Amino acid sequence: MRFRLPVLVSLLALAAPAFAQEPTFSPDAIRADVTFLADDLLEGRDAGTRGYDIAARFVAARFAALGLTQAVKDSWYQPVTLALADLDKSAPAALTIGGQRFANGTDVAIGGFGREAKQSIAAGAVFVGYGLQSDREKIDDYAGLDLKGKFAVALSGSPVGMPSEVGAHLAAEKALAAQKAGAIGLITLPSPSLLARMPWDKLRERSNDPVVSWIDGQGQPYVRTPAIRATATVHGPAADALFAGSRGSLAAILKQAGKKGGRPKGFALKPLVTLERASSVSTAPSANVLAVLPGSDPALAHEYVLLMAHLDHNGVKDSAKGDDKIYNGAMDNASGTATMLAVAKAFTEGGARPKRSILFAAVTAEEDGLLGSQYLAKHPVLPAGGKLVGVVNLDMPILTYDFQDVVAFGAEHSTLGPIVDRAAQSVGVALSPDPLPAEGLFTRSDHYRFVQEGVPAVFLMTGFAGPGKAAFEHFLKTQYHQPSDQIDLPFNWDAAAKFARVNYAIARQIADAPEAPCWYAQDFFGDAFAAEQPKAPMPK
């Protein structure tokens, strides 16, 4: 059938929105979601509590209203049973070093351990520098040292000047490196740079919190390093006691470590070390909240893009200073969850469905160690033949200013990089390098659990251009993990809508690209976690 030109133009104009309708992002809708999720009624959304469950019901209801599909049969939820290991206060934990006993909460910090109810572990100790090991990077702080049946004693973090994401990864794998070397325990010495960011009082305070994991198929609390049976952090006199009579002093080691490229060498320590603790384990049910938007292309719909945000925060703590004891987590991470919901709405209202399928996930227990994401990564919910090809993670954007740039953690490791660049440019936002390399942010959020399973991932942070640096640093100093992270912060809701638009553009381009994301050849993370996967040439 033929039409005259004016009629054809009119028909095409009417049909166009069905194929490519530009989505809208409502600042007011994002504000409404953040306001509910950060309300006192939810009591800080601590994983395994009623407040978290209310938040999970809210997200599931939103998924249903958007017309999304359940990823788990007949449910919006992937159950995750959490194990909480608490120290037995009737038998106080302690670390004895060379006959000198240091009670937990003084110059040592010891947490609970869920796999052994009562422990008294005595062994020699060996200083292992930073305790890093990587064949690819030709790093082995354990070379020439006998760790079998001993405690490894390691500086926190990684050497000054090491590429931030590589250093963050190697630092996160210290227990694995210690286990590989034959150690049975790991004692951490906080570096001056760590203490500058988190004073000893705060590090020590953490030992009062339960150590949380998830229950594995054998009914045990899951750990990646089962041979590491004892861990502790030491400071001050306890740290000095470890080096008593040894060939090197702690002061000299810290001085060397403070220099760019400083790599203190390891050596055996003289004192015998004994760790004593008793722990009890309780369980708490929680869940990841999951939904799917099926892809439109039969050839690509079996490939999935994961868009995720952690739903939990830190609950209620009697130890909080002042009258407010509720850690509402408005920025961390009600804002990320609200962004995910805004992007999900954009996908369902954007006319043409994406070619690849989108898996949306609000995950539990990020604040307890990236646990919900780890469970999802190790227990995929995709149907037979389904493959996860890329991850976009939404965690704690600072939305108190009109950001002009973003930091895309992980983008440079895979072909996600050009996608992120194009998406940012489409919204008029620049890409900037990591302004906080010492924080090791690449390994500290949920996307990293999927990187460990070989999946390319990206995590966006609002940038430091213009007022960004001052706003970000102010939040980290005064509101991060504090009761003051709540809805009365000076949110810029237009910036929140812009952040959703950037992340939608990224996820949309991944979903519609002819090829799935691919690690670059000779990239550190691609080599470490996806050695057998095809690689793309590293851009020049």
PDB file of C-alpha atoms in Angstrom, residues 223-413:
ATOM      1  CA  VAL A 223      34.013 -17.875  54.377  1.00  0.00           C
ATOM      2  CA  ARG A 224      36.387 -17.650  51.422  1.00  0.00           C
ATOM      3  CA  THR A 225      39.362 -18.612  53.600  1.00  0.00           C
ATOM      4  CA  PRO A 226      38.374 -21.451  55.945  1.00  0.00           C
ATOM      5  CA  ALA A 227      41.995 -22.165  56.921  1.00  0.00           C
ATOM      6  CA  ILE A 228      42.352 -18.664  58.414  1.00  0.00           C
ATOM      7  CA  ARG A 229      40.905 -19.409  61.835  1.00  0.00           C
ATOM      8  CA  ALA A 230      42.019 -16.309  63.724  1.00  0.00           C
ATOM      9  CA  THR A 231      42.058 -12.616  62.830  1.00  0.00           C
ATOM     10  CA  ALA A 232      42.778  -9.473  64.806  1.00  0.00           C
ATOM     11  CA  THR A 233      43.840  -5.855  64.366  1.00  0.00           C
ATOM     12  CA  VAL A 234      46.498  -4.450  66.685  1.00  0.00           C
ATOM     13  CA  HIS A 235      47.700  -0.942  67.510  1.00  0.00           C
ATOM     14  CA  GLY A 236      50.012   0.915  69.859  1.00  0.00           C
ATOM     15  CA  PRO A 237      51.632  -1.190  72.606  1.00  0.00           C
ATOM     16  CA  ALA A 238      50.180  -4.416  71.211  1.00  0.00           C
ATOM     17  CA  ALA A 239      51.718  -3.738  67.806  1.00  0.00           C
ATOM     18  CA  ASP A 240      55.049  -2.868  69.430  1.00  0.00           C
ATOM     19  CA  ALA A 241      54.938  -6.106  71.426  1.00  0.00           C
ATOM     20  CA  LEU A 242      54.805  -8.146  68.230  1.00  0.00           C
ATOM     21  CA  PHE A 243      58.175  -6.746  67.153  1.00  0.00           C
ATOM     22  CA  ALA A 244      59.916  -7.053  70.538  1.00  0.00           C
ATOM     23  CA  GLY A 245      63.343  -8.622  70.102  1.00  0.00           C
ATOM     24  CA  SER A 246      63.020  -8.761  66.328  1.00  0.00           C
ATOM     25  CA  ARG A 247      65.463  -7.439  63.763  1.00  0.00           C
ATOM     26  CA  GLY A 248      63.223  -4.532  62.698  1.00  0.00           C
ATOM     27  CA  SER A 249      61.221  -1.988  64.648  1.00  0.00           C
ATOM     28  CA  LEU A 250      57.639  -1.082  63.892  1.00  0.00           C
ATOM     29  CA  ALA A 251      58.560   2.602  63.743  1.00  0.00           C
ATOM     30  CA  ALA A 252      61.107   1.955  60.992  1.00  0.00           C
ATOM     31  CA  ILE A 253      58.645  -0.214  59.087  1.00  0.00           C
ATOM     32  CA  LEU A 254      55.938   2.460  59.197  1.00  0.00           C
ATOM     33  CA  LYS A 255      58.436   5.111  58.085  1.00  0.00           C
ATOM     34  CA  GLN A 256      59.435   3.022  55.076  1.00  0.00           C
ATOM     35  CA  ALA A 257      55.807   2.210  54.261  1.00  0.00           C
ATOM     36  CA  GLY A 258      54.938   5.897  54.254  1.00  0.00           C
ATOM     37  CA  LYS A 259      57.214   6.573  51.280  1.00  0.00           C
ATOM     38  CA  LYS A 260      56.083   6.183  47.696  1.00  0.00           C
ATOM     39  CA  GLY A 261      56.816   2.638  46.609  1.00  0.00           C
ATOM     40  CA  GLY A 262      57.923   1.667  50.124  1.00  0.00           C
ATOM     41  CA  ARG A 263      57.738  -2.120  50.489  1.00  0.00           C
ATOM     42  CA  PRO A 264      58.939  -3.365  53.894  1.00  0.00           C
ATOM     43  CA  LYS A 265      60.365  -6.883  53.706  1.00  0.00           C
ATOM     44  CA  GLY A 266      59.091  -9.684  55.874  1.00  0.00           C
ATOM     45  CA  PHE A 267      60.845 -11.541  58.666  1.00  0.00           C
ATOM     46  CA  ALA A 268      60.052 -13.922  61.519  1.00  0.00           C
ATOM     47  CA  LEU A 269      58.867 -12.405  64.790  1.00  0.00           C
ATOM     48  CA  LYS A 270      60.030 -13.595  68.205  1.00  0.00           C
ATOM     49  CA  PRO A 271      56.936 -13.612  70.459  1.00  0.00           C
ATOM     50  CA  LEU A 272      54.459 -16.455  70.660  1.00  0.00           C
ATOM     51  CA  VAL A 273      50.935 -15.216  69.925  1.00  0.00           C
ATOM     52  CA  THR A 274      47.768 -16.670  71.450  1.00  0.00           C
ATOM     53  CA  LEU A 275      44.266 -15.674  70.412  1.00  0.00           C
ATOM     54  CA  GLU A 276      41.402 -16.579  72.730  1.00  0.00           C
ATOM     55  CA  ARG A 277      37.738 -16.018  72.012  1.00  0.00           C
ATOM     56  CA  ALA A 278      34.337 -17.612  72.397  1.00  0.00           C
ATOM     57  CA  SER A 279      31.580 -16.921  69.879  1.00  0.00           C
ATOM     58  CA  SER A 280      27.909 -17.657  69.489  1.00  0.00           C
ATOM     59  CA  VAL A 281      26.055 -17.756  66.187  1.00  0.00           C
ATOM     60  CA  SER A 282      22.500 -16.718  65.465  1.00  0.00           C
ATOM     61  CA  THR A 283      20.723 -16.577  62.126  1.00  0.00           C
ATOM     62  CA  ALA A 284      18.456 -14.017  60.551  1.00  0.00           C
ATOM     63  CA  PRO A 285      16.418 -14.342  57.359  1.00  0.00           C
ATOM     64  CA  SER A 286      16.874 -11.692  54.702  1.00  0.00           C
ATOM     65  CA  ALA A 287      16.493 -11.483  50.943  1.00  0.00           C
ATOM     66  CA  ASN A 288      17.642  -9.896  47.726  1.00  0.00           C
ATOM     67  CA  VAL A 289      14.752  -8.297  45.824  1.00  0.00           C
ATOM     68  CA  LEU A 290      14.937  -9.217  42.125  1.00  0.00           C
ATOM     69  CA  ALA A 291      13.047  -8.477  38.933  1.00  0.00           C
ATOM     70  CA  VAL A 292      13.580  -8.906  35.192  1.00  0.00           C
ATOM     71  CA  LEU A 293      12.693  -6.928  32.111  1.00  0.00           C
ATOM     72  CA  PRO A 294      12.912  -9.492  29.281  1.00  0.00           C
ATOM     73  CA  GLY A 295      14.951  -8.484  26.256  1.00  0.00           C
ATOM     74  CA  SER A 296      13.315  -7.910  22.885  1.00  0.00           C
ATOM     75  CA  ASP A 297      15.925  -9.488  20.604  1.00  0.00           C
ATOM     76  CA  PRO A 298      15.605 -13.294  20.429  1.00  0.00           C
ATOM     77  CA  ALA A 299      19.329 -13.559  19.653  1.00  0.00           C
ATOM     78  CA  LEU A 300      20.368 -11.453  22.676  1.00  0.00           C
ATOM     79  CA  ALA A 301      17.611 -11.856  25.261  1.00  0.00           C
ATOM     80  CA  HIS A 302      19.477 -14.720  26.985  1.00  0.00           C
ATOM     81  CA  GLU A 303      22.190 -12.170  27.892  1.00  0.00           C
ATOM     82  CA  TYR A 304      21.489 -10.081  30.990  1.00  0.00           C
ATOM     83  CA  VAL A 305      22.628  -6.691  32.213  1.00  0.00           C
ATOM     84  CA  LEU A 306      22.469  -6.357  36.010  1.00  0.00           C
ATOM     85  CA  LEU A 307      21.439  -2.993  37.454  1.00  0.00           C
ATOM     86  CA  MET A 308      21.830  -3.120  41.213  1.00  0.00           C
ATOM     87  CA  ALA A 309      21.824  -1.142  44.456  1.00  0.00           C
ATOM     88  CA  HIS A 310      22.171  -2.232  48.059  1.00  0.00           C
ATOM     89  CA  LEU A 311      19.036  -1.730  50.105  1.00  0.00           C
ATOM     90  CA  ASP A 312      20.425  -2.127  53.602  1.00  0.00           C
ATOM     91  CA  HIS A 313      22.087   0.316  55.981  1.00  0.00           C
ATOM     92  CA  ASN A 314      23.339   0.212  59.569  1.00  0.00           C
ATOM     93  CA  GLY A 315      20.162  -0.014  61.611  1.00  0.00           C
ATOM     94  CA  VAL A 316      19.905   1.293  65.164  1.00  0.00           C
ATOM     95  CA  LYS A 317      22.948   1.610  67.401  1.00  0.00           C
ATOM     96  CA  ASP A 318      22.772   2.512  71.076  1.00  0.00           C
ATOM     97  CA  SER A 319      26.425   3.562  70.849  1.00  0.00           C
ATOM     98  CA  ALA A 320      25.577   6.499  68.563  1.00  0.00           C
ATOM     99  CA  LYS A 321      26.398   9.866  70.087  1.00  0.00           C
ATOM    100  CA  GLY A 322      23.416  12.100  70.781  1.00  0.00           C
ATOM    101  CA  ASP A 323      19.722  11.332  70.950  1.00  0.00           C
ATOM    102  CA  ASP A 324      19.332  10.036  67.388  1.00  0.00           C
ATOM    103  CA  LYS A 325      20.291   6.368  67.275  1.00  0.00           C
ATOM    104  CA  ILE A 326      18.847   5.520  63.848  1.00  0.00           C
ATOM    105  CA  TYR A 327      21.213   5.247  60.878  1.00  0.00           C
ATOM    106  CA  ASN A 328      18.683   6.095  58.164  1.00  0.00           C
ATOM    107  CA  GLY A 329      21.140   5.910  55.241  1.00  0.00           C
ATOM    108  CA  ALA A 330      19.424   8.471  53.006  1.00  0.00           C
ATOM    109  CA  MET A 331      22.470   8.897  50.786  1.00  0.00           C
ATOM    110  CA  ASP A 332      23.852   5.439  51.595  1.00  0.00           C
ATOM    111  CA  ASN A 333      21.974   3.891  49.935  1.00  0.00           C
ATOM    112  CA  ALA A 334      18.360   5.012  49.710  1.00  0.00           C
ATOM    113  CA  SER A 335      19.561   7.324  46.950  1.00  0.00           C
ATOM    114  CA  GLY A 336      21.084   4.442  44.977  1.00  0.00           C
ATOM    115  CA  THR A 337      17.956   2.318  45.381  1.00  0.00           C
ATOM    116  CA  ALA A 338      15.736   5.215  44.300  1.00  0.00           C
ATOM    117  CA  THR A 339      17.999   5.705  41.267  1.00  0.00           C
ATOM    118  CA  MET A 340      17.582   2.043  40.341  1.00  0.00           C
ATOM    119  CA  LEU A 341      13.806   2.352  40.574  1.00  0.00           C
ATOM    120  CA  ALA A 342      13.891   5.472  38.403  1.00  0.00           C
ATOM    121  CA  VAL A 343      15.973   3.666  35.783  1.00  0.00           C
ATOM    122  CA  ALA A 344      13.654   0.650  35.909  1.00  0.00           C
ATOM    123  CA  LYS A 345      10.687   2.967  35.287  1.00  0.00           C
ATOM    124  CA  ALA A 346      12.519   4.552  32.349  1.00  0.00           C
ATOM    125  CA  PHE A 347      13.126   1.137  30.787  1.00  0.00           C
ATOM    126  CA  THR A 348       9.459   0.177  31.093  1.00  0.00           C
ATOM    127  CA  GLU A 349       8.220   3.494  29.677  1.00  0.00           C
ATOM    128  CA  GLY A 350      10.868   4.102  27.035  1.00  0.00           C
ATOM    129  CA  GLY A 351       9.010   2.673  24.072  1.00  0.00           C
ATOM    130  CA  ALA A 352      11.193  -0.049  22.580  1.00  0.00           C
ATOM    131  CA  ARG A 353      12.344  -2.649  25.107  1.00  0.00           C
ATOM    132  CA  PRO A 354      16.109  -3.200  25.373  1.00  0.00           C
ATOM    133  CA  LYS A 355      17.554  -5.963  23.202  1.00  0.00           C
ATOM    134  CA  ARG A 356      19.201  -7.732  26.132  1.00  0.00           C
ATOM    135  CA  SER A 357      17.328  -8.576  29.311  1.00  0.00           C
ATOM    136  CA  ILE A 358      17.765  -6.399  32.396  1.00  0.00           C
ATOM    137  CA  LEU A 359      18.024  -7.927  35.877  1.00  0.00           C
ATOM    138  CA  PHE A 360      17.209  -5.424  38.631  1.00  0.00           C
ATOM    139  CA  ALA A 361      18.474  -6.211  42.135  1.00  0.00           C
ATOM    140  CA  ALA A 362      18.112  -4.518  45.505  1.00  0.00           C
ATOM    141  CA  VAL A 363      20.565  -6.544  47.560  1.00  0.00           C
ATOM    142  CA  THR A 364      20.928  -7.164  51.249  1.00  0.00           C
ATOM    143  CA  ALA A 365      23.861  -6.970  53.683  1.00  0.00           C
ATOM    144  CA  GLU A 366      26.265  -4.793  51.693  1.00  0.00           C
ATOM    145  CA  GLU A 367      27.227  -3.028  54.897  1.00  0.00           C
ATOM    146  CA  ASP A 368      28.145  -6.413  56.404  1.00  0.00           C
ATOM    147  CA  GLY A 369      30.668  -7.271  53.698  1.00  0.00           C
ATOM    148  CA  LEU A 370      28.964  -7.249  50.266  1.00  0.00           C
ATOM    149  CA  LEU A 371      27.079 -10.385  51.301  1.00  0.00           C
ATOM    150  CA  GLY A 372      23.825 -10.174  49.368  1.00  0.00           C
ATOM    151  CA  SER A 373      25.673  -9.489  46.148  1.00  0.00           C
ATOM    152  CA  GLN A 374      28.113 -12.295  46.895  1.00  0.00           C
ATOM    153  CA  TYR A 375      25.207 -14.675  47.422  1.00  0.00           C
ATOM    154  CA  LEU A 376      23.565 -13.581  44.159  1.00  0.00           C
ATOM    155  CA  ALA A 377      26.870 -13.890  42.281  1.00  0.00           C
ATOM    156  CA  LYS A 378      27.367 -17.431  43.566  1.00  0.00           C
ATOM    157  CA  HIS A 379      23.684 -18.428  43.258  1.00  0.00           C
ATOM    158  CA  PRO A 380      22.545 -17.017  39.900  1.00  0.00           C
ATOM    159  CA  VAL A 381      18.825 -16.776  39.229  1.00  0.00           C
ATOM    160  CA  LEU A 382      19.094 -16.694  35.446  1.00  0.00           C
ATOM    161  CA  PRO A 383      17.231 -19.356  33.459  1.00  0.00           C
ATOM    162  CA  ALA A 384      19.060 -22.181  31.707  1.00  0.00           C
ATOM    163  CA  GLY A 385      21.250 -20.691  29.005  1.00  0.00           C
ATOM    164  CA  GLY A 386      21.138 -17.236  30.586  1.00  0.00           C
ATOM    165  CA  LYS A 387      24.399 -15.319  30.888  1.00  0.00           C
ATOM    166  CA  LEU A 388      25.243 -12.203  32.904  1.00  0.00           C
ATOM    167  CA  VAL A 389      27.337  -9.939  30.663  1.00  0.00           C
ATOM    168  CA  GLY A 390      27.683  -6.668  32.570  1.00  0.00           C
ATOM    169  CA  VAL A 391      26.938  -4.934  35.869  1.00  0.00           C
ATOM    170  CA  VAL A 392      25.992  -1.334  36.647  1.00  0.00           C
ATOM    171  CA  ASN A 393      26.147  -0.653  40.396  1.00  0.00           C
ATOM    172  CA  LEU A 394      24.459   2.280  42.166  1.00  0.00           C
ATOM    173  CA  ASP A 395      25.938   3.038  45.573  1.00  0.00           C
ATOM    174  CA  MET A 396      25.917   6.295  47.531  1.00  0.00           C
ATOM    175  CA  PRO A 397      25.965   9.049  44.923  1.00  0.00           C
ATOM    176  CA  ILE A 398      26.470  12.346  46.752  1.00  0.00           C
ATOM    177  CA  LEU A 399      23.468  14.346  45.565  1.00  0.00           C
ATOM    178  CA  THR A 400      23.845  17.648  47.393  1.00  0.00           C
ATOM    179  CA  TYR A 401      25.188  19.534  44.354  1.00  0.00           C
ATOM    180  CA  ASP A 402      24.768  19.720  40.600  1.00  0.00           C
ATOM    181  CA  PHE A 403      27.607  17.395  39.649  1.00  0.00           C
ATOM    182  CA  GLN A 404      29.457  18.143  36.414  1.00  0.00           C
ATOM    183  CA  ASP A 405      31.556  14.978  36.266  1.00  0.00           C
ATOM    184  CA  VAL A 406      31.473  11.368  37.389  1.00  0.00           C
ATOM    185  CA  VAL A 407      34.115   8.797  38.315  1.00  0.00           C
ATOM    186  CA  ALA A 408      33.472   5.453  36.629  1.00  0.00           C
ATOM    187  CA  PHE A 409      35.212   2.787  38.688  1.00  0.00           C
ATOM    188  CA  GLY A 410      35.997  -0.259  36.577  1.00  0.00           C
ATOM    189  CA  ALA A 411      35.315   1.357  33.199  1.00  0.00           C
ATOM    190  CA  GLU A 412      38.925   1.290  32.029  1.00  0.00           C
ATOM    191  CA  HIS A 413      39.208  -2.488  32.460  1.00  0.00           C
TER     192      HIS A 413
END
